Amino acid sequence: MKANDVQPNSFTYNYIINCCAQEVSHDENEQRISFEIAIKAFQELRKMAASSNNNDDDSCSTDAYHPDSFTYAFTLKACTNLLPPSPFRTKVATQVFKESCKKGYCNDEVMKRLRWCVDTDNFHELIGTDARDVRINDMPSSWSRCCLPSKRRR
């Protein structure tokens, strides 16, 4: 894309991260390579957002060049599927989750992916409660201020 002077956007990067997260090989080297690609895509999207005109953490970006709730959910999915349970996986997941909250892009899918990625104690510590069934509506509204309202299925 870049070679053809086409600028990738958040949809492009989210697609890359999600494809990597779905790596089905049990080969540790292939999983590591997939994780590295996913993290590189995540970092590139963050870099694009940082270089845009809107760097205020409290405002919600309206352009297509910033991480969104899909980005954070797919990155947590990549951590869960491609990294073995370890302090490193917990550290990465914690950073991704905290950033999603800070930027206002935490939703129920991000919370679900976090729950699958870290152990129960770390999950409860990160969300600030030991309640069993927690939804984003139970959390501070600032965590999800930039998320679009979910549509209920009928």
Short mmCIF file of C-alpha atoms in Angstrom, two decimals:
data_model
loop_
_atom_site.label_atom_id
_atom_site.label_comp_id
_atom_site.label_asym_id
_atom_site.label_seq_id
_atom_site.Cartn_x
_atom_site.Cartn_y
_atom_site.Cartn_z
CA MET A 1 0.00 0.00 0.00
CA LYS A 2 2.67 2.46 1.02
CA ALA A 3 4.64 1.65 -2.15
CA ASN A 4 1.60 2.74 -4.17
CA ASP A 5 1.32 5.95 -2.10
CA VAL A 6 -1.85 4.72 -0.40
CA GLN A 7 -2.09 5.56 3.29
CA PRO A 8 -3.29 2.65 5.46
CA ASN A 9 -5.91 3.56 8.06
CA SER A 10 -7.15 2.05 11.32
CA PHE A 11 -9.29 -0.50 9.44
CA THR A 12 -6.16 -1.71 7.60
CA TYR A 13 -4.12 -2.02 10.78
CA ASN A 14 -6.99 -3.64 12.70
CA TYR A 15 -7.34 -6.22 9.94
CA ILE A 16 -3.61 -7.03 10.13
CA ILE A 17 -3.71 -7.36 13.93
CA ASN A 18 -6.80 -9.60 13.84
CA CYS A 19 -5.34 -11.82 11.09
CA CYS A 20 -2.19 -12.28 13.16
CA ALA A 21 -4.26 -13.04 16.26
CA GLN A 22 -5.92 -15.92 14.41
CA GLU A 23 -2.65 -17.76 13.73
CA VAL A 24 -3.50 -21.43 14.23
CA SER A 25 -0.02 -22.91 14.12
CA HIS A 26 1.30 -24.51 17.27
CA ASP A 27 4.81 -23.64 16.15
CA GLU A 28 6.23 -21.18 18.71
CA ASN A 29 8.36 -19.42 16.09
CA GLU A 30 5.36 -18.79 13.81
CA GLN A 31 3.35 -17.52 16.77
CA ARG A 32 6.22 -15.20 17.76
CA ILE A 33 6.45 -13.83 14.21
CA SER A 34 2.68 -13.29 14.10
CA PHE A 35 2.79 -11.50 17.45
CA GLU A 36 5.64 -9.26 16.29
CA ILE A 37 3.68 -8.31 13.16
CA ALA A 38 0.57 -7.56 15.24
CA ILE A 39 2.51 -5.39 17.69
CA LYS A 40 4.28 -3.58 14.86
CA ALA A 41 0.90 -2.77 13.28
CA PHE A 42 -0.41 -1.59 16.67
CA GLN A 43 2.65 0.61 17.18
CA GLU A 44 2.47 2.07 13.67
CA LEU A 45 -1.17 3.03 14.17
CA ARG A 46 -0.31 4.64 17.51
CA LYS A 47 2.52 6.52 15.82
CA MET A 48 0.14 7.80 13.12
CA ALA A 49 -2.27 9.01 15.80
CA ALA A 50 0.52 10.74 17.71
CA SER A 51 1.65 12.59 14.60
CA SER A 52 -1.87 13.79 13.77
CA ASN A 53 -3.06 17.22 14.82
CA ASN A 54 -5.25 15.86 17.60
CA ASN A 55 -2.96 14.68 20.41
CA ASP A 56 -5.27 15.51 23.33
CA ASP A 57 -5.90 12.32 25.35
CA ASP A 58 -9.27 13.64 26.56
CA SER A 59 -10.77 14.16 23.12
CA CYS A 60 -12.10 11.50 20.81
CA SER A 61 -10.45 11.42 17.42
CA THR A 62 -12.74 11.52 14.42
CA ASP A 63 -10.15 10.59 11.83
CA ALA A 64 -9.42 7.08 10.54
CA TYR A 65 -5.82 7.09 11.72
CA HIS A 66 -5.97 6.20 15.40
CA PRO A 67 -6.44 3.08 17.55
CA ASP A 68 -10.07 2.35 18.40
CA SER A 69 -11.92 -0.28 20.43
CA PHE A 70 -11.33 -2.85 17.68
CA THR A 71 -7.59 -2.17 17.78
CA TYR A 72 -7.40 -2.77 21.52
CA ALA A 73 -9.63 -5.87 21.44
CA PHE A 74 -7.67 -7.41 18.54
CA THR A 75 -4.33 -6.64 20.23
CA LEU A 76 -5.51 -8.36 23.42
CA LYS A 77 -6.71 -11.27 21.27
CA ALA A 78 -3.22 -11.49 19.76
CA CYS A 79 -1.70 -11.57 23.26
CA THR A 80 -4.04 -14.35 24.36
CA ASN A 81 -3.62 -16.49 21.26
CA LEU A 82 0.07 -15.96 20.52
CA LEU A 83 1.78 -15.59 23.90
CA PRO A 84 1.93 -18.26 26.57
CA PRO A 85 0.66 -17.25 30.02
CA SER A 86 3.57 -15.34 31.53
CA PRO A 87 4.50 -12.09 33.25
CA PHE A 88 5.35 -10.69 29.79
CA ARG A 89 1.86 -11.43 28.45
CA THR A 90 0.31 -9.86 31.55
CA LYS A 91 2.52 -6.79 31.16
CA VAL A 92 1.58 -6.29 27.50
CA ALA A 93 -2.12 -6.88 28.17
CA THR A 94 -2.05 -4.46 31.10
CA GLN A 95 -0.46 -1.72 28.98
CA VAL A 96 -2.94 -2.23 26.13
CA PHE A 97 -5.93 -2.23 28.50
CA LYS A 98 -4.79 0.86 30.41
CA GLU A 99 -4.26 2.73 27.16
CA SER A 100 -7.73 1.76 25.91
CA CYS A 101 -9.22 3.18 29.11
CA LYS A 102 -7.12 6.34 29.00
CA LYS A 103 -8.06 6.99 25.38
CA GLY A 104 -11.76 6.20 25.99
CA TYR A 105 -11.95 3.12 23.75
CA CYS A 106 -12.64 0.38 26.30
CA ASN A 107 -15.86 -1.54 25.64
CA ASP A 108 -17.31 -4.93 26.59
CA GLU A 109 -15.22 -6.71 23.94
CA VAL A 110 -11.99 -5.19 25.30
CA MET A 111 -13.03 -6.25 28.82
CA LYS A 112 -13.82 -9.79 27.60
CA ARG A 113 -10.46 -10.07 25.82
CA LEU A 114 -8.64 -8.80 28.92
CA ARG A 115 -10.43 -11.39 31.08
CA TRP A 116 -9.19 -14.16 28.76
CA CYS A 117 -5.64 -12.79 28.64
CA VAL A 118 -4.76 -12.29 32.30
CA ASP A 119 -5.44 -14.30 35.42
CA THR A 120 -8.44 -13.52 37.61
CA ASP A 121 -6.47 -11.59 40.25
CA ASN A 122 -4.86 -9.33 37.67
CA PHE A 123 -8.18 -8.80 35.93
CA HIS A 124 -9.90 -7.72 39.14
CA GLU A 125 -6.98 -5.50 40.08
CA LEU A 126 -7.08 -3.77 36.67
CA ILE A 127 -10.81 -3.11 36.68
CA GLY A 128 -10.91 -2.19 40.36
CA THR A 129 -13.54 -4.68 41.50
CA ASP A 130 -13.85 -8.36 42.23
CA ALA A 131 -17.40 -8.58 40.90
CA ARG A 132 -17.96 -11.74 38.88
CA ASP A 133 -19.97 -10.37 35.96
CA VAL A 134 -18.64 -6.95 35.00
CA ARG A 135 -19.69 -4.91 31.98
CA ILE A 136 -18.34 -1.63 30.67
CA ASN A 137 -21.45 0.16 31.98
CA ASP A 138 -20.24 -0.73 35.49
CA MET A 139 -16.92 1.02 34.91
CA PRO A 140 -16.09 4.75 34.83
CA SER A 141 -17.76 6.38 31.81
CA SER A 142 -14.44 7.96 30.80
CA TRP A 143 -13.17 4.50 29.86
CA SER A 144 -15.71 4.21 27.03
CA ARG A 145 -16.35 7.88 26.19
CA CYS A 146 -15.17 7.46 22.57
CA CYS A 147 -16.97 4.18 21.83
CA LEU A 148 -20.03 4.13 19.68
CA PRO A 149 -23.14 2.88 21.49
CA SER A 150 -23.61 -0.84 20.92
CA LYS A 151 -26.55 -2.00 18.86
CA ARG A 152 -28.72 -4.65 20.42
CA ARG A 153 -29.49 -7.72 18.35
CA ARG A 154 -33.12 -8.67 18.05
#
